[in-house]
PDB file of N, CA, C and O in Angstrom:
ATOM      1  N   UNK A   1      19.870 -29.185  24.792  1.00  0.00           N
ATOM      2  CA  UNK A   1      19.832 -27.981  25.583  1.00  0.00           C
ATOM      3  C   UNK A   1      20.298 -26.779  24.757  1.00  0.00           C
ATOM      4  O   UNK A   1      19.654 -25.762  24.729  1.00  0.00           O
ATOM      5  N   UNK A   2      21.433 -26.913  24.070  1.00  0.00           N
ATOM      6  CA  UNK A   2      21.969 -25.833  23.259  1.00  0.00           C
ATOM      7  C   UNK A   2      21.043 -25.501  22.085  1.00  0.00           C
ATOM      8  O   UNK A   2      20.887 -24.344  21.724  1.00  0.00           O
ATOM      9  N   UNK A   3      20.420 -26.511  21.523  1.00  0.00           N
ATOM     10  CA  UNK A   3      19.492 -26.326  20.415  1.00  0.00           C
ATOM     11  C   UNK A   3      18.283 -25.495  20.850  1.00  0.00           C
ATOM     12  O   UNK A   3      17.822 -24.614  20.124  1.00  0.00           O
ATOM     13  N   UNK A   4      17.794 -25.745  22.044  1.00  0.00           N
ATOM     14  CA  UNK A   4      16.651 -24.986  22.564  1.00  0.00           C
ATOM     15  C   UNK A   4      17.012 -23.507  22.739  1.00  0.00           C
ATOM     16  O   UNK A   4      16.207 -22.622  22.443  1.00  0.00           O
ATOM     17  N   UNK A   5      18.234 -23.242  23.182  1.00  0.00           N
ATOM     18  CA  UNK A   5      18.679 -21.856  23.343  1.00  0.00           C
ATOM     19  C   UNK A   5      18.765 -21.165  21.980  1.00  0.00           C
ATOM     20  O   UNK A   5      18.382 -20.005  21.838  1.00  0.00           O
ATOM     21  N   UNK A   6      19.272 -21.869  20.992  1.00  0.00           N
ATOM     22  CA  UNK A   6      19.379 -21.307  19.658  1.00  0.00           C
ATOM     23  C   UNK A   6      18.006 -21.007  19.069  1.00  0.00           C
ATOM     24  O   UNK A   6      17.802 -19.973  18.436  1.00  0.00           O
ATOM     25  N   UNK A   7      17.073 -21.920  19.284  1.00  0.00           N
ATOM     26  CA  UNK A   7      15.703 -21.713  18.805  1.00  0.00           C
ATOM     27  C   UNK A   7      15.091 -20.498  19.492  1.00  0.00           C
ATOM     28  O   UNK A   7      14.444 -19.662  18.841  1.00  0.00           O
ATOM     29  N   UNK A   8      15.306 -20.353  20.785  1.00  0.00           N
ATOM     30  CA  UNK A   8      14.779 -19.211  21.519  1.00  0.00           C
ATOM     31  C   UNK A   8      15.394 -17.902  21.017  1.00  0.00           C
ATOM     32  O   UNK A   8      14.703 -16.904  20.862  1.00  0.00           O
ATOM     33  N   UNK A   9      16.698 -17.925  20.730  1.00  0.00           N
ATOM     34  CA  UNK A   9      17.361 -16.744  20.183  1.00  0.00           C
ATOM     35  C   UNK A   9      16.748 -16.347  18.841  1.00  0.00           C
ATOM     36  O   UNK A   9      16.522 -15.170  18.571  1.00  0.00           O
ATOM     37  N   UNK A  10      16.493 -17.339  17.993  1.00  0.00           N
ATOM     38  CA  UNK A  10      15.881 -17.065  16.688  1.00  0.00           C
ATOM     39  C   UNK A  10      14.464 -16.508  16.844  1.00  0.00           C
ATOM     40  O   UNK A  10      14.073 -15.581  16.127  1.00  0.00           O
ATOM     41  N   UNK A  11      13.711 -17.056  17.768  1.00  0.00           N
ATOM     42  CA  UNK A  11      12.364 -16.554  18.007  1.00  0.00           C
ATOM     43  C   UNK A  11      12.392 -15.123  18.537  1.00  0.00           C
ATOM     44  O   UNK A  11      11.586 -14.284  18.127  1.00  0.00           O
ATOM     45  N   UNK A  12      13.321 -14.836  19.432  1.00  0.00           N
ATOM     46  CA  UNK A  12      13.461 -13.477  19.956  1.00  0.00           C
ATOM     47  C   UNK A  12      13.847 -12.502  18.846  1.00  0.00           C
ATOM     48  O   UNK A  12      13.323 -11.397  18.757  1.00  0.00           O
ATOM     49  N   UNK A  13      14.771 -12.941  17.999  1.00  0.00           N
ATOM     50  CA  UNK A  13      15.199 -12.099  16.880  1.00  0.00           C
ATOM     51  C   UNK A  13      14.040 -11.844  15.925  1.00  0.00           C
ATOM     52  O   UNK A  13      13.836 -10.721  15.467  1.00  0.00           O
ATOM     53  N   UNK A  14      13.283 -12.873  15.617  1.00  0.00           N
ATOM     54  CA  UNK A  14      12.138 -12.729  14.718  1.00  0.00           C
ATOM     55  C   UNK A  14      11.111 -11.756  15.290  1.00  0.00           C
ATOM     56  O   UNK A  14      10.527 -10.953  14.554  1.00  0.00           O
ATOM     57  N   UNK A  15      10.909 -11.815  16.587  1.00  0.00           N
ATOM     58  CA  UNK A  15       9.976 -10.895  17.237  1.00  0.00           C
ATOM     59  C   UNK A  15      10.458  -9.457  17.090  1.00  0.00           C
ATOM     60  O   UNK A  15       9.676  -8.560  16.765  1.00  0.00           O
ATOM     61  N   UNK A  16      11.762  -9.227  17.312  1.00  0.00           N
ATOM     62  CA  UNK A  16      12.323  -7.882  17.167  1.00  0.00           C
ATOM     63  C   UNK A  16      12.211  -7.392  15.732  1.00  0.00           C
ATOM     64  O   UNK A  16      11.853  -6.236  15.481  1.00  0.00           O
ATOM     65  N   UNK A  17      12.489  -8.262  14.776  1.00  0.00           N
ATOM     66  CA  UNK A  17      12.423  -7.883  13.363  1.00  0.00           C
ATOM     67  C   UNK A  17      10.972  -7.539  12.976  1.00  0.00           C
ATOM     68  O   UNK A  17      10.729  -6.552  12.271  1.00  0.00           O
ATOM     69  N   UNK A  18      10.025  -8.315  13.437  1.00  0.00           N
ATOM     70  CA  UNK A  18       8.618  -8.046  13.144  1.00  0.00           C
ATOM     71  C   UNK A  18       8.187  -6.711  13.729  1.00  0.00           C
ATOM     72  O   UNK A  18       7.458  -5.948  13.094  1.00  0.00           O
ATOM     73  N   UNK A  19       8.628  -6.407  14.955  1.00  0.00           N
ATOM     74  CA  UNK A  19       8.296  -5.122  15.563  1.00  0.00           C
ATOM     75  C   UNK A  19       8.936  -3.966  14.808  1.00  0.00           C
ATOM     76  O   UNK A  19       8.306  -2.920  14.615  1.00  0.00           O
ATOM     77  N   UNK A  20      10.176  -4.150  14.370  1.00  0.00           N
ATOM     78  CA  UNK A  20      10.848  -3.115  13.591  1.00  0.00           C
ATOM     79  C   UNK A  20      10.106  -2.851  12.275  1.00  0.00           C
ATOM     80  O   UNK A  20       9.913  -1.703  11.873  1.00  0.00           O
ATOM     81  N   UNK A  21       9.676  -3.908  11.609  1.00  0.00           N
ATOM     82  CA  UNK A  21       8.936  -3.757  10.362  1.00  0.00           C
ATOM     83  C   UNK A  21       7.603  -3.056  10.602  1.00  0.00           C
ATOM     84  O   UNK A  21       7.207  -2.174   9.831  1.00  0.00           O
ATOM     85  N   UNK A  22       6.918  -3.445  11.658  1.00  0.00           N
ATOM     86  CA  UNK A  22       5.631  -2.828  11.979  1.00  0.00           C
ATOM     87  C   UNK A  22       5.811  -1.341  12.274  1.00  0.00           C
ATOM     88  O   UNK A  22       4.995  -0.510  11.852  1.00  0.00           O
ATOM     89  N   UNK A  23       6.872  -0.989  12.982  1.00  0.00           N
ATOM     90  CA  UNK A  23       7.142   0.414  13.290  1.00  0.00           C
ATOM     91  C   UNK A  23       7.439   1.203  12.008  1.00  0.00           C
ATOM     92  O   UNK A  23       6.968   2.317  11.836  1.00  0.00           O
ATOM     93  N   UNK A  24       8.220   0.622  11.099  1.00  0.00           N
ATOM     94  CA  UNK A  24       8.604   1.314   9.880  1.00  0.00           C
ATOM     95  C   UNK A  24       7.403   1.686   9.016  1.00  0.00           C
ATOM     96  O   UNK A  24       7.431   2.719   8.346  1.00  0.00           O
ATOM     97  N   UNK A  25       6.365   0.882   9.020  1.00  0.00           N
ATOM     98  CA  UNK A  25       5.210   1.157   8.169  1.00  0.00           C
ATOM     99  C   UNK A  25       4.017   1.734   8.933  1.00  0.00           C
ATOM    100  O   UNK A  25       2.969   1.980   8.347  1.00  0.00           O
ATOM    101  N   UNK A  26       4.189   2.001  10.222  1.00  0.00           N
ATOM    102  CA  UNK A  26       3.061   2.461  11.035  1.00  0.00           C
ATOM    103  C   UNK A  26       2.719   3.924  10.760  1.00  0.00           C
ATOM    104  O   UNK A  26       3.582   4.751  10.457  1.00  0.00           O
ATOM    105  N   UNK A  27       1.438   4.229  10.867  1.00  0.00           N
ATOM    106  CA  UNK A  27       0.994   5.604  10.731  1.00  0.00           C
ATOM    107  C   UNK A  27       1.470   6.436  11.914  1.00  0.00           C
ATOM    108  O   UNK A  27       1.706   7.640  11.773  1.00  0.00           O
ATOM    109  N   UNK A  28       1.623   5.821  13.065  1.00  0.00           N
ATOM    110  CA  UNK A  28       2.136   6.535  14.233  1.00  0.00           C
ATOM    111  C   UNK A  28       3.505   7.119  13.931  1.00  0.00           C
ATOM    112  O   UNK A  28       3.767   8.302  14.194  1.00  0.00           O
ATOM    113  N   UNK A  29       4.386   6.327  13.369  1.00  0.00           N
ATOM    114  CA  UNK A  29       5.734   6.797  13.023  1.00  0.00           C
ATOM    115  C   UNK A  29       5.666   7.930  12.013  1.00  0.00           C
ATOM    116  O   UNK A  29       6.340   8.955  12.150  1.00  0.00           O
ATOM    117  N   UNK A  30       4.833   7.772  11.006  1.00  0.00           N
ATOM    118  CA  UNK A  30       4.725   8.791   9.966  1.00  0.00           C
ATOM    119  C   UNK A  30       4.225  10.116  10.525  1.00  0.00           C
ATOM    120  O   UNK A  30       4.743  11.184  10.191  1.00  0.00           O
ATOM    121  N   UNK A  31       3.202  10.056  11.380  1.00  0.00           N
ATOM    122  CA  UNK A  31       2.673  11.291  11.935  1.00  0.00           C
ATOM    123  C   UNK A  31       3.608  11.897  12.981  1.00  0.00           C
ATOM    124  O   UNK A  31       3.653  13.119  13.128  1.00  0.00           O
ATOM    125  N   UNK A  32       4.361  11.085  13.670  1.00  0.00           N
ATOM    126  CA  UNK A  32       5.371  11.630  14.581  1.00  0.00           C
ATOM    127  C   UNK A  32       6.454  12.376  13.806  1.00  0.00           C
ATOM    128  O   UNK A  32       6.874  13.474  14.202  1.00  0.00           O
ATOM    129  N   UNK A  33       6.889  11.801  12.703  1.00  0.00           N
ATOM    130  CA  UNK A  33       7.893  12.483  11.883  1.00  0.00           C
ATOM    131  C   UNK A  33       7.299  13.751  11.274  1.00  0.00           C
ATOM    132  O   UNK A  33       7.968  14.785  11.193  1.00  0.00           O
ATOM    133  N   UNK A  34       6.031  13.695  10.881  1.00  0.00           N
ATOM    134  CA  UNK A  34       5.344  14.895  10.390  1.00  0.00           C
ATOM    135  C   UNK A  34       5.378  15.987  11.459  1.00  0.00           C
ATOM    136  O   UNK A  34       5.723  17.134  11.179  1.00  0.00           O
ATOM    137  N   UNK A  35       5.023  15.628  12.679  1.00  0.00           N
ATOM    138  CA  UNK A  35       4.998  16.600  13.770  1.00  0.00           C
ATOM    139  C   UNK A  35       6.371  17.158  14.088  1.00  0.00           C
ATOM    140  O   UNK A  35       6.532  18.371  14.287  1.00  0.00           O
ATOM    141  N   UNK A  36       7.369  16.300  14.122  1.00  0.00           N
ATOM    142  CA  UNK A  36       8.734  16.748  14.398  1.00  0.00           C
ATOM    143  C   UNK A  36       9.240  17.654  13.276  1.00  0.00           C
ATOM    144  O   UNK A  36       9.873  18.687  13.532  1.00  0.00           O
ATOM    145  N   UNK A  37       8.936  17.292  12.027  1.00  0.00           N
ATOM    146  CA  UNK A  37       9.331  18.117  10.895  1.00  0.00           C
ATOM    147  C   UNK A  37       8.659  19.483  10.977  1.00  0.00           C
ATOM    148  O   UNK A  37       9.301  20.528  10.808  1.00  0.00           O
ATOM    149  N   UNK A  38       7.356  19.480  11.251  1.00  0.00           N
ATOM    150  CA  UNK A  38       6.623  20.742  11.368  1.00  0.00           C
ATOM    151  C   UNK A  38       7.213  21.620  12.465  1.00  0.00           C
ATOM    152  O   UNK A  38       7.490  22.802  12.251  1.00  0.00           O
ATOM    153  N   UNK A  39       7.412  21.052  13.648  1.00  0.00           N
ATOM    154  CA  UNK A  39       7.945  21.838  14.762  1.00  0.00           C
ATOM    155  C   UNK A  39       9.347  22.359  14.476  1.00  0.00           C
ATOM    156  O   UNK A  39       9.670  23.510  14.797  1.00  0.00           O
ATOM    157  N   UNK A  40      10.178  21.539  13.862  1.00  0.00           N
ATOM    158  CA  UNK A  40      11.539  21.962  13.545  1.00  0.00           C
ATOM    159  C   UNK A  40      11.543  23.138  12.576  1.00  0.00           C
ATOM    160  O   UNK A  40      12.239  24.137  12.791  1.00  0.00           O
ATOM    161  N   UNK A  41      10.775  23.014  11.507  1.00  0.00           N
ATOM    162  CA  UNK A  41      10.718  24.088  10.516  1.00  0.00           C
ATOM    163  C   UNK A  41      10.068  25.328  11.126  1.00  0.00           C
ATOM    164  O   UNK A  41      10.533  26.455  10.920  1.00  0.00           O
ATOM    165  N   UNK A  42       9.021  25.135  11.895  1.00  0.00           N
ATOM    166  CA  UNK A  42       8.326  26.256  12.539  1.00  0.00           C
ATOM    167  C   UNK A  42       9.276  27.028  13.451  1.00  0.00           C
ATOM    168  O   UNK A  42       9.352  28.266  13.385  1.00  0.00           O
ATOM    169  N   UNK A  43      10.012  26.319  14.285  1.00  0.00           N
ATOM    170  CA  UNK A  43      10.966  26.991  15.174  1.00  0.00           C
ATOM    171  C   UNK A  43      12.065  27.693  14.381  1.00  0.00           C
ATOM    172  O   UNK A  43      12.472  28.813  14.712  1.00  0.00           O
ATOM    173  N   UNK A  44      12.542  27.056  13.335  1.00  0.00           N
ATOM    174  CA  UNK A  44      13.566  27.677  12.497  1.00  0.00           C
ATOM    175  C   UNK A  44      13.045  28.970  11.873  1.00  0.00           C
ATOM    176  O   UNK A  44      13.734  29.997  11.872  1.00  0.00           O
ATOM    177  N   UNK A  45      11.831  28.922  11.346  1.00  0.00           N
ATOM    178  CA  UNK A  45      11.247  30.099  10.703  1.00  0.00           C
ATOM    179  C   UNK A  45      11.051  31.216  11.728  1.00  0.00           C
ATOM    180  O   UNK A  45      11.329  32.383  11.442  1.00  0.00           O
ATOM    181  N   UNK A  46      10.595  30.875  12.921  1.00  0.00           N
ATOM    182  CA  UNK A  46      10.405  31.896  13.957  1.00  0.00           C
ATOM    183  C   UNK A  46      11.731  32.507  14.391  1.00  0.00           C
ATOM    184  O   UNK A  46      11.863  33.729  14.498  1.00  0.00           O
ATOM    185  N   UNK A  47      12.718  31.663  14.644  1.00  0.00           N
ATOM    186  CA  UNK A  47      14.009  32.147  15.129  1.00  0.00           C
ATOM    187  C   UNK A  47      14.725  32.973  14.053  1.00  0.00           C
ATOM    188  O   UNK A  47      15.353  33.993  14.358  1.00  0.00           O
ATOM    189  N   UNK A  48      14.618  32.540  12.811  1.00  0.00           N
ATOM    190  CA  UNK A  48      15.319  33.250  11.743  1.00  0.00           C
ATOM    191  C   UNK A  48      14.651  34.567  11.384  1.00  0.00           C
ATOM    192  O   UNK A  48      15.269  35.409  10.742  1.00  0.00           O
ATOM    193  N   UNK A  49      13.407  34.739  11.787  1.00  0.00           N
ATOM    194  CA  UNK A  49      12.704  35.991  11.507  1.00  0.00           C
ATOM    195  C   UNK A  49      12.229  36.125  10.083  1.00  0.00           C
ATOM    196  O   UNK A  49      11.990  37.235   9.601  1.00  0.00           O
ATOM    197  N   UNK A  50      12.093  35.020   9.374  1.00  0.00           N
ATOM    198  CA  UNK A  50      11.631  35.063   7.988  1.00  0.00           C
ATOM    199  C   UNK A  50      10.221  35.660   7.923  1.00  0.00           C
ATOM    200  O   UNK A  50       9.913  36.472   7.047  1.00  0.00           O
ATOM    201  N   UNK A  51       9.363  35.262   8.851  1.00  0.00           N
ATOM    202  CA  UNK A  51       8.011  35.806   8.929  1.00  0.00           C
ATOM    203  C   UNK A  51       7.851  36.509  10.266  1.00  0.00           C
ATOM    204  O   UNK A  51       8.360  36.070  11.289  1.00  0.00           O
ATOM    205  N   UNK A  52       7.109  37.582  10.246  1.00  0.00           N
ATOM    206  CA  UNK A  52       6.919  38.347  11.477  1.00  0.00           C
ATOM    207  C   UNK A  52       5.741  37.835  12.299  1.00  0.00           C
ATOM    208  O   UNK A  52       5.692  38.043  13.496  1.00  0.00           O
ATOM    209  N   UNK A  53       4.791  37.193  11.651  1.00  0.00           N
ATOM    210  CA  UNK A  53       3.637  36.699  12.417  1.00  0.00           C
ATOM    211  C   UNK A  53       3.646  35.170  12.474  1.00  0.00           C
ATOM    212  O   UNK A  53       4.168  34.492  11.588  1.00  0.00           O
ATOM    213  N   UNK A  54       3.048  34.666  13.533  1.00  0.00           N
ATOM    214  CA  UNK A  54       3.059  33.223  13.805  1.00  0.00           C
ATOM    215  C   UNK A  54       2.241  32.455  12.774  1.00  0.00           C
ATOM    216  O   UNK A  54       2.604  31.339  12.392  1.00  0.00           O
ATOM    217  N   UNK A  55       1.147  33.041  12.297  1.00  0.00           N
ATOM    218  CA  UNK A  55       0.303  32.332  11.314  1.00  0.00           C
ATOM    219  C   UNK A  55       1.067  32.029  10.034  1.00  0.00           C
ATOM    220  O   UNK A  55       0.982  30.932   9.489  1.00  0.00           O
ATOM    221  N   UNK A  56       1.793  32.992   9.543  1.00  0.00           N
ATOM    222  CA  UNK A  56       2.566  32.773   8.312  1.00  0.00           C
ATOM    223  C   UNK A  56       3.660  31.741   8.535  1.00  0.00           C
ATOM    224  O   UNK A  56       3.916  30.898   7.670  1.00  0.00           O
ATOM    225  N   UNK A  57       4.290  31.792   9.698  1.00  0.00           N
ATOM    226  CA  UNK A  57       5.326  30.811  10.019  1.00  0.00           C
ATOM    227  C   UNK A  57       4.737  29.413  10.090  1.00  0.00           C
ATOM    228  O   UNK A  57       5.317  28.450   9.577  1.00  0.00           O
ATOM    229  N   UNK A  58       3.565  29.295  10.716  1.00  0.00           N
ATOM    230  CA  UNK A  58       2.921  27.988  10.837  1.00  0.00           C
ATOM    231  C   UNK A  58       2.506  27.455   9.469  1.00  0.00           C
ATOM    232  O   UNK A  58       2.713  26.279   9.154  1.00  0.00           O
ATOM    233  N   UNK A  59       1.934  28.320   8.642  1.00  0.00           N
ATOM    234  CA  UNK A  59       1.512  27.894   7.308  1.00  0.00           C
ATOM    235  C   UNK A  59       2.708  27.452   6.475  1.00  0.00           C
ATOM    236  O   UNK A  59       2.664  26.418   5.803  1.00  0.00           O
ATOM    237  N   UNK A  60       3.776  28.223   6.523  1.00  0.00           N
ATOM    238  CA  UNK A  60       4.975  27.868   5.773  1.00  0.00           C
ATOM    239  C   UNK A  60       5.598  26.576   6.273  1.00  0.00           C
ATOM    240  O   UNK A  60       6.212  25.840   5.504  1.00  0.00           O
ATOM    241  N   UNK A  61       5.452  26.300   7.535  1.00  0.00           N
ATOM    242  CA  UNK A  61       6.005  25.071   8.111  1.00  0.00           C
ATOM    243  C   UNK A  61       5.209  23.844   7.705  1.00  0.00           C
ATOM    244  O   UNK A  61       5.726  22.726   7.714  1.00  0.00           O
ATOM    245  N   UNK A  62       3.954  24.039   7.345  1.00  0.00           N
ATOM    246  CA  UNK A  62       3.125  22.910   6.905  1.00  0.00           C
ATOM    247  C   UNK A  62       3.580  22.361   5.556  1.00  0.00           C
ATOM    248  O   UNK A  62       3.378  21.183   5.269  1.00  0.00           O
ATOM    249  N   UNK A  63       4.182  23.203   4.743  1.00  0.00           N
ATOM    250  CA  UNK A  63       4.551  22.779   3.384  1.00  0.00           C
ATOM    251  C   UNK A  63       5.559  21.623   3.392  1.00  0.00           C
ATOM    252  O   UNK A  63       5.275  20.563   2.822  1.00  0.00           O
ATOM    253  N   UNK A  64       6.730  21.749   4.033  1.00  0.00           N
ATOM    254  CA  UNK A  64       7.655  20.612   4.011  1.00  0.00           C
ATOM    255  C   UNK A  64       7.150  19.408   4.800  1.00  0.00           C
ATOM    256  O   UNK A  64       7.377  18.256   4.406  1.00  0.00           O
ATOM    257  N   UNK A  65       6.429  19.658   5.893  1.00  0.00           N
ATOM    258  CA  UNK A  65       5.907  18.541   6.684  1.00  0.00           C
ATOM    259  C   UNK A  65       4.853  17.769   5.891  1.00  0.00           C
ATOM    260  O   UNK A  65       4.834  16.534   5.895  1.00  0.00           O
ATOM    261  N   UNK A  66       4.000  18.493   5.181  1.00  0.00           N
ATOM    262  CA  UNK A  66       2.978  17.833   4.357  1.00  0.00           C
ATOM    263  C   UNK A  66       3.601  17.097   3.180  1.00  0.00           C
ATOM    264  O   UNK A  66       3.140  16.015   2.809  1.00  0.00           O
ATOM    265  N   UNK A  67       4.628  17.686   2.598  1.00  0.00           N
ATOM    266  CA  UNK A  67       5.314  17.012   1.490  1.00  0.00           C
ATOM    267  C   UNK A  67       5.904  15.684   1.951  1.00  0.00           C
ATOM    268  O   UNK A  67       5.812  14.669   1.248  1.00  0.00           O
ATOM    269  N   UNK A  68       6.488  15.678   3.136  1.00  0.00           N
ATOM    270  CA  UNK A  68       7.020  14.432   3.670  1.00  0.00           C
ATOM    271  C   UNK A  68       5.907  13.413   3.863  1.00  0.00           C
ATOM    272  O   UNK A  68       6.023  12.258   3.449  1.00  0.00           O
ATOM    273  N   UNK A  69       4.817  13.838   4.495  1.00  0.00           N
ATOM    274  CA  UNK A  69       3.718  12.917   4.774  1.00  0.00           C
ATOM    275  C   UNK A  69       3.138  12.346   3.481  1.00  0.00           C
ATOM    276  O   UNK A  69       2.907  11.137   3.384  1.00  0.00           O
ATOM    277  N   UNK A  70       2.928  13.191   2.492  1.00  0.00           N
ATOM    278  CA  UNK A  70       2.401  12.705   1.211  1.00  0.00           C
ATOM    279  C   UNK A  70       3.356  11.721   0.542  1.00  0.00           C
ATOM    280  O   UNK A  70       2.919  10.716  -0.025  1.00  0.00           O
ATOM    281  N   UNK A  71       4.647  11.999   0.625  1.00  0.00           N
ATOM    282  CA  UNK A  71       5.596  11.072   0.012  1.00  0.00           C
ATOM    283  C   UNK A  71       5.582   9.726   0.724  1.00  0.00           C
ATOM    284  O   UNK A  71       5.643   8.677   0.082  1.00  0.00           O
ATOM    285  N   UNK A  72       5.486   9.737   2.031  1.00  0.00           N
ATOM    286  CA  UNK A  72       5.453   8.476   2.781  1.00  0.00           C
ATOM    287  C   UNK A  72       4.165   7.697   2.518  1.00  0.00           C
ATOM    288  O   UNK A  72       4.168   6.474   2.471  1.00  0.00           O
ATOM    289  N   UNK A  73       3.069   8.404   2.343  1.00  0.00           N
ATOM    290  CA  UNK A  73       1.807   7.727   2.050  1.00  0.00           C
ATOM    291  C   UNK A  73       1.790   7.180   0.625  1.00  0.00           C
ATOM    292  O   UNK A  73       1.102   6.200   0.338  1.00  0.00           O
ATOM    293  N   UNK A  74       2.549   7.789  -0.263  1.00  0.00           N
ATOM    294  CA  UNK A  74       2.592   7.338  -1.654  1.00  0.00           C
ATOM    295  C   UNK A  74       3.558   6.178  -1.861  1.00  0.00           C
ATOM    296  O   UNK A  74       3.461   5.462  -2.862  1.00  0.00           O
ATOM    297  N   UNK A  75       4.494   5.980  -0.958  1.00  0.00           N
ATOM    298  CA  UNK A  75       5.510   4.941  -1.140  1.00  0.00           C
ATOM    299  C   UNK A  75       4.950   3.541  -1.395  1.00  0.00           C
ATOM    300  O   UNK A  75       5.461   2.838  -2.259  1.00  0.00           O
ATOM    301  N   UNK A  76       3.933   3.089  -0.664  1.00  0.00           N
ATOM    302  CA  UNK A  76       3.433   1.734  -0.954  1.00  0.00           C
ATOM    303  C   UNK A  76       2.944   1.572  -2.396  1.00  0.00           C
ATOM    304  O   UNK A  76       3.226   0.561  -3.044  1.00  0.00           O
ATOM    305  N   UNK A  77       2.263   2.571  -2.911  1.00  0.00           N
ATOM    306  CA  UNK A  77       1.785   2.510  -4.293  1.00  0.00           C
ATOM    307  C   UNK A  77       2.955   2.555  -5.266  1.00  0.00           C
ATOM    308  O   UNK A  77       2.996   1.799  -6.238  1.00  0.00           O
ATOM    309  N   UNK A  78       3.904   3.440  -4.995  1.00  0.00           N
ATOM    310  CA  UNK A  78       5.079   3.531  -5.860  1.00  0.00           C
ATOM    311  C   UNK A  78       5.890   2.246  -5.835  1.00  0.00           C
ATOM    312  O   UNK A  78       6.436   1.831  -6.862  1.00  0.00           O
ATOM    313  N   UNK A  79       5.939   1.608  -4.686  1.00  0.00           N
ATOM    314  CA  UNK A  79       6.667   0.348  -4.596  1.00  0.00           C
ATOM    315  C   UNK A  79       5.994  -0.735  -5.449  1.00  0.00           C
ATOM    316  O   UNK A  79       6.674  -1.525  -6.106  1.00  0.00           O
ATOM    317  N   UNK A  80       4.663  -0.766  -5.466  1.00  0.00           N
ATOM    318  CA  UNK A  80       3.952  -1.747  -6.296  1.00  0.00           C
ATOM    319  C   UNK A  80       4.272  -1.543  -7.769  1.00  0.00           C
ATOM    320  O   UNK A  80       4.492  -2.507  -8.507  1.00  0.00           O
ATOM    321  N   UNK A  81       4.294  -0.278  -8.205  1.00  0.00           N
ATOM    322  CA  UNK A  81       4.663   0.000  -9.596  1.00  0.00           C
ATOM    323  C   UNK A  81       6.092  -0.449  -9.876  1.00  0.00           C
ATOM    324  O   UNK A  81       6.384  -1.024 -10.915  1.00  0.00           O
ATOM    325  N   UNK A  82       6.975  -0.179  -8.952  1.00  0.00           N
ATOM    326  CA  UNK A  82       8.373  -0.562  -9.115  1.00  0.00           C
ATOM    327  C   UNK A  82       8.512  -2.081  -9.197  1.00  0.00           C
ATOM    328  O   UNK A  82       9.258  -2.601 -10.024  1.00  0.00           O
ATOM    329  N   UNK A  83       7.786  -2.808  -8.340  1.00  0.00           N
ATOM    330  CA  UNK A  83       7.867  -4.274  -8.346  1.00  0.00           C
ATOM    331  C   UNK A  83       7.337  -4.838  -9.664  1.00  0.00           C
ATOM    332  O   UNK A  83       7.895  -5.810 -10.179  1.00  0.00           O
ATOM    333  N   UNK A  84       6.300  -4.239 -10.222  1.00  0.00           N
ATOM    334  CA  UNK A  84       5.774  -4.710 -11.512  1.00  0.00           C
ATOM    335  C   UNK A  84       6.759  -4.413 -12.636  1.00  0.00           C
ATOM    336  O   UNK A  84       6.899  -5.180 -13.574  1.00  0.00           O
ATOM    337  N   UNK A  85       7.420  -3.270 -12.569  1.00  0.00           N
ATOM    338  CA  UNK A  85       8.346  -2.851 -13.598  1.00  0.00           C
ATOM    339  C   UNK A  85       9.611  -3.687 -13.580  1.00  0.00           C
ATOM    340  O   UNK A  85      10.169  -4.013 -14.613  1.00  0.00           O
ATOM    341  N   UNK A  86      10.042  -4.035 -12.382  1.00  0.00           N
ATOM    342  CA  UNK A  86      11.293  -4.778 -12.231  1.00  0.00           C
ATOM    343  C   UNK A  86      11.071  -6.172 -12.679  1.00  0.00           C
ATOM    344  O   UNK A  86      11.517  -6.899 -13.336  1.00  0.00           O
TER     345      UNK A  86
END
């Protein structure tokens, strides 16, 4: 009886770990972080008054958000190089 409970606990844990891994590498997560980064920078730029027009603020906000997205998309390739080097 106790062994069955332990096996079930391990299976539940494995399911959670698999979901966590899937979330970490998902495009949904990456694009959500892109969107949150863009909105955060955009609001900061608007509130701080760095740019007077919305278009310039939006364009400037794309730079850090795009840099993040490109870095996240490049990580799998960079990891392969690192694994070969190590």
